[in-house]
């Protein structure tokens, strides 16, 4: 901290006013320096590994939402040498600030994958293409995401179990959610003391928040005291993986407490290029260091891929494990023929619903608004910058109002009259075309806005990943295939009709609320509120929620679509597991970061069980 402060305000000053000013500046700089630093994370031991013949018990590729968990849990066994390989570096200080999470997109902490052209989505972006953000740092996408703590519902995991995955029912996985978390929730028993802080955001709500809640109650939609508390239909505030106004990424939660353990070796800015195979047994990993050198490391027990739903299947295919025909086309010898890269799923999200309303009590934000908020954050860890302001969630079934489980998740953005700075910045960070962004923010010249953002929880459409070449540095080709199954678009359309019905409540009528039809250049040939308009709007304003899963599907050996078994071992290969979101047979009903952490916890215990270390179930 002293070093940070010494770099500024070095000039001598005199007088009481100057002294007070200097003291204020030093206080603010000290607060800024309290954000994340390299000292928070394990040291890079790349040179130590590259300059020795160390044989590791386990080599883990990827230190993200799952990989950091696996690294922590395996390193708890002092006799095991554990190597954790990460393509990125330490998280930046900026990533600690919740409100500006979208500003990480397009930086060195983001892979920023570009998806192949989509027929039914992303037409309203600056390039007409979908862009998929993915974290490239210790903590992976837990360093870049919106931090919302959503487990999904019991049906998600019971479905996995019914698909032949023993040990993955809701009852089986619930202890692993609890094992990770350290939470505070007055509405349920929440005494867990795990490493992952789970808290509610704390900030002053936009007035539209209370208006929406009042309308929901009038519409007989449950307003929940807590999400994740056993009721799966309703609206409420979501907890976050944050603490005291700072992001809690998985590297900070799981690796920082053991950063000095000598049996945990972390290599940063290191790209894994292939799994080394001896016949059909994984024996190590080939990697490229930040200086360009290529080295091999050996694993005496297992290689574990936790590189995520894009990089893990890429690494498998580069190693000869994947669809035989596709590998042949790439000039790669097939070792095991498996449907790697298939079964790709994502939560498609629609940003085209905008409810304009009048609220004469709202005053425009002052020109100093953001500076005031920055001061509140740096000094007191509170205010706008300490939150994402999109944590009000809604889970509804727009197809069957009597259903117990949802098919749509609503996120919400709020913007007040003549206060467009934050909304405009948010939309531009999603790569939405500036003409469309201006059409949205123009509404704020006269009205306030509530923007319900529906996400399709259980898409029927399936995408696919394919290699671009044999070069590990080349990104894969991503075919998201959004809305290729017609029922997916029909469900999103029903979410629009749900909002239309909600606007008929007395509450919204009192505020003159109306559904605004955007002037989208590509949809000017349609009539507002017509079926054609909404379908065109959906094609332009639908994009990812960054929840890609399923590309190394978990399933029994007789399932021709499966890549790993229920213990996350790759079919037909010894000593190789995949432990990340790619193993999900179907995407969970909500944000996927916390289920991925759960997979890391459960996969780690499976490894301990299989190597007869301890009766780990007793620890739960």
XYZ file of C-alpha atoms in Angstrom:
620
model
C 0.000 0.000 0.000
C 2.848 2.359 0.872
C 4.377 1.769 -2.548
C 1.102 2.545 -4.252
C 0.697 5.800 -2.312
C 4.306 6.860 -2.732
C 3.895 6.941 -6.496
C 1.649 10.001 -6.213
C 1.365 13.252 -4.308
C 5.141 13.490 -3.920
C 5.266 17.277 -4.188
C 5.491 19.283 -0.968
C 2.430 21.322 0.018
C 1.711 23.719 2.833
C -1.250 25.284 4.569
C -4.340 23.685 6.150
C -6.346 23.440 2.902
C -3.501 21.692 1.075
C -2.957 19.405 4.044
C -6.599 18.354 4.120
C -6.564 17.807 0.352
C -3.415 15.691 0.571
C -4.889 13.632 3.394
C -8.030 13.022 1.332
C -5.980 11.963 -1.689
C -3.891 9.588 0.406
C -7.027 8.067 1.919
C -8.555 7.498 -1.508
C -5.340 6.003 -2.855
C -5.083 3.687 0.128
C -8.677 2.580 -0.492
C -7.891 1.943 -4.147
C -4.845 -0.096 -3.184
C -7.048 -2.280 -0.994
C -8.470 -3.812 -4.165
C -6.970 -7.103 -5.305
C -3.218 -7.392 -5.754
C -0.786 -10.083 -6.841
C -0.011 -10.807 -3.189
C -3.500 -12.262 -2.804
C -2.787 -15.198 -5.111
C -0.348 -18.116 -5.346
C 3.018 -17.289 -6.888
C 3.818 -18.377 -10.432
C 6.083 -21.440 -10.232
C 6.514 -21.886 -13.993
C 10.298 -21.498 -13.907
C 10.571 -24.004 -11.076
C 8.491 -26.579 -12.985
C 10.203 -25.974 -16.336
C 13.658 -26.327 -14.801
C 13.083 -29.667 -13.081
C 11.919 -33.229 -13.642
C 9.125 -33.097 -11.072
C 6.514 -35.785 -11.581
C 3.125 -34.687 -10.294
C 0.393 -36.851 -8.889
C -2.237 -34.703 -10.583
C -2.068 -32.151 -13.380
C -5.092 -29.847 -13.603
C -5.663 -27.745 -16.718
C -7.604 -24.567 -15.934
C -7.864 -22.618 -12.670
C -11.399 -21.317 -13.185
C -14.714 -21.820 -11.437
C -14.120 -25.568 -11.133
C -10.336 -25.846 -11.518
C -9.504 -23.589 -8.580
C -11.777 -25.746 -6.424
C -10.117 -28.964 -7.596
C -6.652 -27.497 -7.035
C -7.563 -26.521 -3.479
C -9.181 -29.830 -2.544
C -6.455 -32.067 -3.988
C -3.697 -29.979 -2.428
C -5.309 -30.629 0.968
C -3.609 -34.034 0.751
C -0.063 -33.133 1.760
C 1.471 -36.186 0.100
C 0.112 -35.258 -3.319
C 2.013 -32.983 -5.691
C -0.591 -30.975 -7.590
C 0.094 -28.871 -10.684
C -2.489 -26.253 -11.692
C -2.052 -24.752 -15.173
C -3.753 -21.470 -16.114
C -3.596 -19.671 -19.472
C -4.253 -16.296 -17.831
C -2.604 -14.387 -15.035
C -3.809 -12.976 -11.712
C -7.180 -11.189 -11.733
C -6.894 -7.436 -12.164
C -7.903 -4.966 -9.461
C -10.678 -3.781 -11.783
C -12.252 -7.233 -11.715
C -12.831 -6.815 -7.973
C -15.382 -4.040 -8.559
C -18.806 -5.673 -9.090
C -20.535 -2.918 -11.083
C -18.005 -2.808 -13.899
C -17.831 -6.517 -14.659
C -18.755 -5.959 -18.308
C -15.739 -3.669 -18.714
C -13.530 -6.763 -18.537
C -14.895 -7.906 -21.893
C -12.360 -7.511 -24.650
C -9.428 -7.151 -22.221
C -6.581 -9.673 -21.751
C -8.766 -11.292 -19.058
C -11.341 -12.309 -21.693
C -11.054 -14.858 -24.498
C -13.825 -12.968 -26.365
C -14.761 -15.814 -28.698
C -16.639 -14.872 -31.863
C -19.413 -17.296 -32.808
C -20.047 -18.401 -36.387
C -22.925 -16.485 -38.095
C -26.311 -17.233 -36.509
C -29.547 -17.317 -38.494
C -31.822 -16.328 -35.616
C -29.748 -14.332 -33.095
C -27.298 -11.445 -32.596
C -28.338 -9.555 -35.739
C -28.407 -6.305 -33.748
C -24.771 -6.418 -32.616
C -22.054 -4.206 -34.056
C -20.776 -7.057 -36.237
C -23.972 -9.049 -36.622
C -22.234 -11.882 -34.777
C -22.464 -13.252 -31.233
C -19.486 -12.690 -28.940
C -18.896 -15.115 -26.082
C -16.957 -13.815 -23.107
C -14.894 -16.297 -21.088
C -12.557 -15.482 -18.217
C -8.817 -15.814 -18.804
C -7.281 -15.464 -15.341
C -7.008 -17.343 -12.085
C -10.654 -17.840 -11.174
C -11.677 -18.089 -14.838
C -15.164 -16.802 -15.538
C -15.806 -16.311 -11.818
C -13.483 -13.328 -12.320
C -15.605 -11.807 -15.109
C -19.209 -12.851 -14.424
C -22.112 -11.068 -12.708
C -21.506 -12.985 -9.437
C -25.125 -14.164 -9.035
C -25.483 -17.173 -6.735
C -28.117 -19.430 -8.329
C -28.091 -23.202 -7.822
C -30.837 -24.225 -10.225
C -33.659 -26.458 -9.060
C -34.144 -30.037 -7.949
C -35.538 -31.106 -11.315
C -32.263 -30.169 -13.037
C -30.200 -32.659 -11.083
C -32.871 -35.344 -10.813
C -32.968 -35.260 -14.599
C -29.220 -35.907 -14.692
C -29.768 -38.886 -12.395
C -32.597 -40.253 -14.570
C -30.254 -40.056 -17.552
C -28.093 -42.715 -15.913
C -25.747 -40.580 -13.822
C -25.641 -42.215 -10.411
C -24.810 -39.850 -7.569
C -26.038 -36.692 -9.308
C -29.590 -36.311 -7.964
C -30.532 -33.113 -6.162
C -30.170 -34.874 -2.835
C -26.677 -35.996 -3.868
C -25.391 -32.600 -5.008
C -26.956 -30.358 -2.349
C -24.251 -31.127 0.259
C -21.616 -29.944 -2.215
C -23.312 -26.574 -2.658
C -23.300 -26.241 1.101
C -19.698 -27.377 1.409
C -18.405 -24.426 -0.618
C -20.424 -21.580 0.740
C -20.016 -19.226 3.644
C -23.349 -17.452 3.638
C -25.624 -15.070 5.478
C -29.353 -15.407 4.818
C -31.945 -14.579 7.494
C -34.642 -16.551 5.673
C -33.080 -20.012 5.911
C -30.599 -22.068 7.854
C -27.307 -20.761 6.567
C -24.492 -21.599 8.935
C -22.037 -23.072 6.448
C -18.407 -22.044 6.875
C -16.992 -22.852 3.457
C -14.431 -20.722 1.614
C -16.856 -19.021 -0.814
C -18.495 -15.863 0.572
C -22.161 -15.594 -0.385
C -23.816 -12.271 0.415
C -26.594 -9.965 -0.716
C -25.608 -6.816 -2.547
C -26.276 -3.694 -0.513
C -27.228 -0.498 -2.327
C -30.081 1.951 -2.821
C -32.660 0.544 -5.193
C -34.013 2.267 -8.289
C -37.680 3.260 -7.746
C -38.713 0.893 -10.548
C -37.738 -2.026 -8.340
C -40.558 -1.418 -5.845
C -43.057 -0.678 -8.622
C -42.282 -4.011 -10.257
C -42.587 -5.913 -6.979
C -45.946 -4.296 -6.241
C -47.222 -5.237 -9.691
C -46.045 -8.828 -9.276
C -47.948 -9.188 -6.011
C -51.087 -7.805 -7.634
C -50.591 -10.295 -10.478
C -50.370 -13.122 -7.889
C -46.777 -13.972 -8.739
C -44.810 -15.034 -5.629
C -42.308 -12.493 -4.340
C -39.763 -14.633 -2.519
C -37.786 -13.829 0.594
C -34.888 -15.791 -0.877
C -33.842 -17.475 -4.092
C -32.366 -21.005 -3.581
C -34.631 -21.630 -0.573
C -36.736 -24.488 -1.965
C -39.324 -22.546 -3.995
C -38.559 -22.438 -7.670
C -41.273 -20.112 -9.039
C -41.261 -16.441 -8.107
C -39.237 -13.230 -8.012
C -36.695 -12.156 -5.435
C -33.210 -10.858 -4.728
C -30.320 -13.136 -5.527
C -27.286 -13.592 -3.358
C -23.883 -13.034 -4.867
C -20.367 -14.400 -4.698
C -19.140 -11.133 -3.220
C -18.088 -9.897 0.184
C -17.840 -6.377 1.577
C -18.331 -4.862 -1.863
C -15.644 -6.986 -3.529
C -15.917 -9.877 -5.967
C -15.164 -13.287 -4.511
C -13.718 -15.208 -7.456
C -12.834 -18.860 -6.945
C -9.091 -18.172 -6.967
C -9.472 -15.809 -4.020
C -11.930 -18.093 -2.229
C -10.164 -21.421 -2.712
C -6.527 -20.760 -3.654
C -5.576 -17.661 -1.671
C -5.906 -19.415 1.727
C -3.419 -22.090 0.590
C -1.247 -19.953 -1.668
C 1.909 -20.845 0.261
C 1.410 -24.632 0.294
C 4.514 -26.199 -1.207
C 2.680 -29.176 -2.734
C 0.548 -26.845 -4.918
C 2.371 -25.671 -8.038
C 0.634 -22.962 -10.089
C 1.739 -22.081 -13.602
C 0.328 -18.864 -15.065
C 0.219 -17.512 -18.621
C 0.699 -21.118 -19.723
C -1.342 -22.707 -22.497
C -2.077 -26.426 -22.428
C -1.685 -27.849 -25.946
C -2.410 -31.567 -25.628
C -2.971 -34.409 -23.219
C -0.021 -36.803 -23.414
C -1.197 -40.370 -23.993
C 0.486 -43.731 -23.609
C -1.893 -45.788 -25.696
C -5.236 -44.940 -24.099
C -3.814 -43.778 -20.778
C -3.262 -40.098 -19.952
C 0.245 -39.597 -18.573
C 0.772 -35.837 -18.722
C 0.242 -32.549 -20.519
C 2.178 -30.692 -23.211
C 2.131 -26.927 -22.732
C 3.513 -23.673 -24.057
C 5.051 -21.253 -21.571
C 4.685 -17.473 -21.806
C 8.171 -17.251 -23.334
C 7.136 -19.612 -26.134
C 8.942 -22.714 -24.892
C 7.100 -26.036 -25.150
C 7.490 -28.476 -22.267
C 5.905 -31.722 -21.104
C 4.875 -32.500 -17.542
C 4.001 -35.946 -16.239
C 1.079 -37.024 -14.059
C 1.466 -40.315 -12.212
C -2.168 -40.537 -11.162
C -4.496 -38.383 -13.305
C -4.819 -35.515 -15.732
C -7.863 -33.348 -15.022
C -9.355 -30.947 -17.576
C -11.116 -28.002 -15.947
C -10.630 -25.538 -18.777
C -14.342 -24.949 -19.394
C -16.925 -25.849 -22.006
C -14.887 -24.425 -24.877
C -11.250 -25.165 -24.035
C -11.701 -28.633 -22.472
C -13.308 -30.143 -25.599
C -10.744 -28.359 -27.762
C -7.928 -29.951 -25.772
C -9.563 -33.384 -25.976
C -9.903 -33.151 -29.755
C -6.350 -31.887 -30.219
C -5.253 -34.998 -28.298
C -7.133 -37.397 -30.587
C -10.196 -37.809 -28.382
C -13.295 -36.741 -30.257
C -15.460 -37.347 -33.345
C -13.365 -39.614 -35.571
C -14.472 -38.094 -38.875
C -13.864 -34.517 -37.748
C -10.422 -35.375 -36.376
C -9.531 -37.020 -39.679
C -10.558 -33.813 -41.483
C -8.192 -31.880 -39.210
C -5.347 -34.334 -39.829
C -5.409 -35.636 -36.252
C -5.082 -39.349 -35.540
C -8.090 -40.701 -33.685
C -7.354 -42.404 -30.375
C -10.896 -42.659 -28.984
C -14.018 -41.856 -31.009
C -16.304 -39.786 -28.733
C -18.889 -37.030 -29.404
C -16.706 -34.270 -27.952
C -17.950 -30.760 -28.773
C -21.527 -31.886 -29.340
C -24.495 -31.166 -27.038
C -23.545 -27.469 -26.711
C -26.182 -25.538 -24.745
C -26.477 -21.928 -23.633
C -29.079 -19.671 -22.045
C -30.173 -17.450 -24.929
C -31.261 -14.072 -23.561
C -33.529 -11.421 -25.107
C -32.815 -7.726 -24.500
C -35.756 -6.350 -26.482
C -38.405 -5.781 -23.765
C -38.567 -2.188 -22.491
C -41.297 -0.945 -20.170
C -41.528 2.862 -20.200
C -43.306 4.535 -17.286
C -43.781 7.942 -15.683
C -42.506 8.689 -12.216
C -42.698 12.413 -11.403
C -40.942 11.880 -8.079
C -37.666 10.840 -9.728
C -35.010 13.501 -10.098
C -32.349 13.290 -12.828
C -28.931 12.207 -11.635
C -26.446 15.000 -11.017
C -23.363 15.363 -13.230
C -21.311 14.338 -10.192
C -23.326 11.159 -9.637
C -20.654 8.659 -10.693
C -17.885 10.498 -8.852
C -19.972 10.447 -5.685
C -20.604 6.730 -6.134
C -16.909 6.048 -6.753
C -16.087 7.867 -3.510
C -18.678 5.853 -1.572
C -17.201 2.659 -2.971
C -13.540 3.425 -2.360
C -14.166 4.798 1.103
C -16.948 2.583 2.432
C -17.292 -0.428 0.038
C -20.900 0.471 -0.654
C -23.125 2.086 -3.224
C -23.643 1.478 -6.908
C -20.143 0.154 -7.614
C -20.487 -2.471 -4.875
C -23.284 -4.234 -6.783
C -24.335 -5.318 -10.256
C -27.861 -3.829 -9.839
C -29.282 -6.713 -11.902
C -29.733 -9.119 -9.018
C -33.544 -9.109 -8.911
C -34.396 -12.449 -10.483
C -37.673 -13.916 -11.658
C -38.385 -17.582 -12.333
C -41.688 -18.282 -14.091
C -43.213 -20.887 -16.344
C -44.723 -18.948 -19.237
C -45.925 -22.158 -20.903
C -47.770 -23.703 -17.937
C -48.735 -21.259 -15.136
C -49.434 -24.212 -12.816
C -46.021 -25.799 -13.243
C -43.693 -26.243 -10.268
C -40.557 -25.489 -12.278
C -39.734 -22.461 -14.472
C -38.904 -22.284 -18.152
C -37.903 -18.589 -18.117
C -35.557 -16.625 -15.876
C -35.929 -12.841 -15.812
C -33.059 -10.509 -15.041
C -33.927 -6.819 -14.698
C -32.298 -3.514 -15.500
C -33.712 -0.209 -14.249
C -33.043 3.302 -15.527
C -34.546 6.590 -14.391
C -35.729 9.614 -16.353
C -32.816 11.575 -17.883
C -30.256 9.190 -16.395
C -29.011 7.163 -19.330
C -25.270 6.898 -18.682
C -25.238 3.517 -16.951
C -27.807 1.855 -19.209
C -26.060 3.072 -22.334
C -22.723 1.819 -21.112
C -24.245 -1.559 -20.201
C -25.806 -2.035 -23.646
C -22.702 -0.965 -25.538
C -20.650 -3.450 -23.509
C -22.952 -6.163 -24.864
C -21.854 -5.127 -28.377
C -25.376 -3.955 -29.273
C -25.303 -1.638 -32.290
C -25.115 2.030 -31.330
C -28.227 2.937 -33.348
C -30.275 0.486 -31.279
C -28.660 1.627 -28.027
C -29.581 5.225 -28.861
C -33.165 4.158 -29.608
C -33.356 2.634 -26.124
C -31.741 5.490 -24.225
C -33.841 8.069 -26.103
C -36.803 6.750 -24.123
C -35.193 8.184 -20.992
C -35.605 11.738 -22.292
C -39.263 11.538 -21.234
C -39.776 8.324 -19.252
C -38.154 5.920 -16.832
C -37.449 2.319 -17.852
C -37.785 -1.187 -16.502
C -36.087 -3.726 -18.728
C -37.131 -7.329 -17.979
C -34.621 -9.614 -19.693
C -35.929 -13.163 -20.223
C -33.544 -16.104 -20.567
C -34.584 -19.487 -21.923
C -33.820 -21.945 -19.122
C -34.259 -25.254 -20.942
C -33.353 -24.741 -24.601
C -34.111 -27.556 -26.986
C -31.626 -26.263 -29.563
C -28.153 -27.764 -29.494
C -24.926 -26.328 -30.824
C -21.501 -27.733 -31.582
C -17.788 -26.938 -31.323
C -15.313 -27.866 -34.046
C -11.604 -27.390 -34.359
C -10.372 -24.700 -36.712
C -6.983 -26.352 -37.160
C -4.367 -28.461 -35.374
C -2.897 -25.297 -33.863
C -3.821 -24.981 -30.158
C -3.579 -21.187 -30.488
C -6.439 -21.099 -32.995
C -9.854 -20.643 -31.371
C -12.458 -23.302 -32.058
C -15.392 -22.751 -34.382
C -18.553 -22.227 -32.341
C -21.967 -23.044 -33.794
C -24.464 -21.936 -31.144
C -27.544 -22.805 -33.262
C -29.842 -20.565 -31.229
C -33.572 -20.997 -31.957
C -32.999 -23.794 -34.468
C -35.709 -25.614 -32.549
C -38.854 -23.512 -33.071
C -40.186 -24.147 -29.559
C -37.333 -22.071 -28.112
C -38.459 -18.903 -29.865
C -42.088 -19.623 -28.992
C -41.147 -19.730 -25.298
C -39.350 -16.379 -25.545
C -42.429 -14.961 -27.287
C -44.573 -16.191 -24.411
C -42.291 -14.298 -22.011
C -43.169 -11.099 -23.916
C -46.869 -11.898 -23.512
C -46.273 -12.472 -19.788
C -44.947 -8.908 -19.463
C -47.867 -7.569 -21.509
C -50.295 -9.132 -19.032
C -48.299 -7.763 -16.088
C -48.653 -4.255 -17.518
C -52.435 -4.520 -17.160
C -52.152 -4.401 -13.356
C -53.447 -1.313 -11.556
C -49.950 -0.549 -10.340
C -48.460 -0.215 -13.787
C -51.507 1.627 -15.103
C -51.053 4.166 -12.299
C -47.615 4.950 -13.695
C -48.755 4.967 -17.316
C -46.510 2.006 -18.111
C -46.366 0.845 -21.707
C -44.347 -1.644 -23.703
C -42.017 0.337 -25.932
C -41.377 -0.909 -29.451
C -37.833 -0.144 -30.475
C -36.925 1.412 -33.772
C -34.651 -1.399 -34.908
C -33.340 -0.619 -38.414
C -33.642 -4.239 -39.504
C -37.261 -4.460 -38.326
C -38.757 -1.310 -39.847
C -40.681 -3.399 -42.356
C -42.851 -4.829 -39.552
C -45.831 -3.396 -37.666
C -45.231 -2.590 -33.964
C -46.524 -5.304 -31.634
C -47.191 -7.645 -34.535
C -45.940 -11.222 -34.449
C -43.495 -10.303 -37.223
C -42.129 -7.394 -35.184
C -41.434 -9.497 -32.110
C -39.803 -12.308 -34.084
C -37.619 -9.779 -35.890
C -36.785 -8.077 -32.596
C -35.844 -11.437 -31.068
C -33.464 -12.160 -33.948
C -31.776 -8.791 -33.439
C -31.772 -8.496 -29.649
C -31.086 -12.080 -28.541
C -27.611 -13.002 -27.387
C -25.732 -15.108 -24.875
C -25.962 -15.035 -21.091
C -22.469 -16.630 -21.062
C -23.708 -20.000 -19.760
C -22.126 -22.458 -22.210
C -22.256 -26.086 -21.063
C -22.549 -29.685 -22.188
C -19.722 -30.226 -24.665
C -18.245 -33.212 -22.789
C -21.552 -34.676 -21.694
C -21.787 -36.937 -18.666
C -23.592 -40.222 -19.257
C -23.267 -44.009 -19.023
C -21.082 -45.989 -21.410
C -24.062 -47.143 -23.465
C -25.115 -43.526 -24.123
C -23.735 -42.710 -27.605
C -23.872 -38.966 -26.790
C -21.747 -39.204 -23.612
C -18.067 -38.298 -23.210
C -17.504 -38.898 -19.472
C -19.070 -41.312 -16.995
C -20.805 -40.367 -13.751
C -17.426 -40.173 -12.014
C -16.282 -37.729 -14.702
C -13.770 -40.168 -16.242
C -13.415 -39.934 -20.004
C -14.890 -43.035 -21.634
C -12.183 -45.269 -23.091
C -9.266 -43.374 -21.535
C -7.555 -44.153 -18.255
C -6.272 -41.456 -15.931
C -8.256 -38.618 -17.539
C -11.221 -36.724 -16.114
C -13.157 -33.628 -17.076
C -14.392 -31.527 -14.167
C -16.157 -28.364 -15.328
C -19.425 -27.152 -16.880
C -18.822 -29.123 -20.074
C -19.958 -32.331 -18.320
C -23.517 -31.063 -17.713
C -25.930 -33.299 -19.640
C -28.468 -30.444 -19.639
C -28.019 -26.846 -18.584
C -29.231 -25.942 -15.114
C -32.120 -23.527 -14.530
C -30.218 -20.353 -13.810
C -26.731 -18.889 -13.734
C -24.187 -21.675 -14.097
C -21.197 -20.473 -12.066
C -22.281 -21.968 -8.752
C -23.293 -25.352 -10.262
C -19.826 -25.424 -11.833
C -18.244 -24.834 -8.425
C -20.383 -27.682 -7.098
C -19.062 -29.932 -9.885
C -15.535 -29.008 -8.784
C -16.329 -29.963 -5.195
C -17.985 -33.245 -6.091
C -15.369 -34.199 -8.654
C -12.599 -33.586 -6.107
C -14.227 -35.914 -3.605
C -14.632 -38.564 -6.293
C -10.888 -38.430 -6.911
C -10.175 -38.756 -3.199
C -12.569 -41.697 -2.953
C -11.085 -43.443 -5.975
C -7.573 -43.094 -4.561
C -8.749 -44.247 -1.097
C -7.496 -41.168 0.698
C -10.320 -40.725 3.210
C -13.972 -41.264 3.801
C -14.707 -37.848 2.370
C -18.466 -38.237 2.669
C -18.077 -37.874 6.415
C -16.764 -34.352 5.809
C -20.123 -33.304 4.402
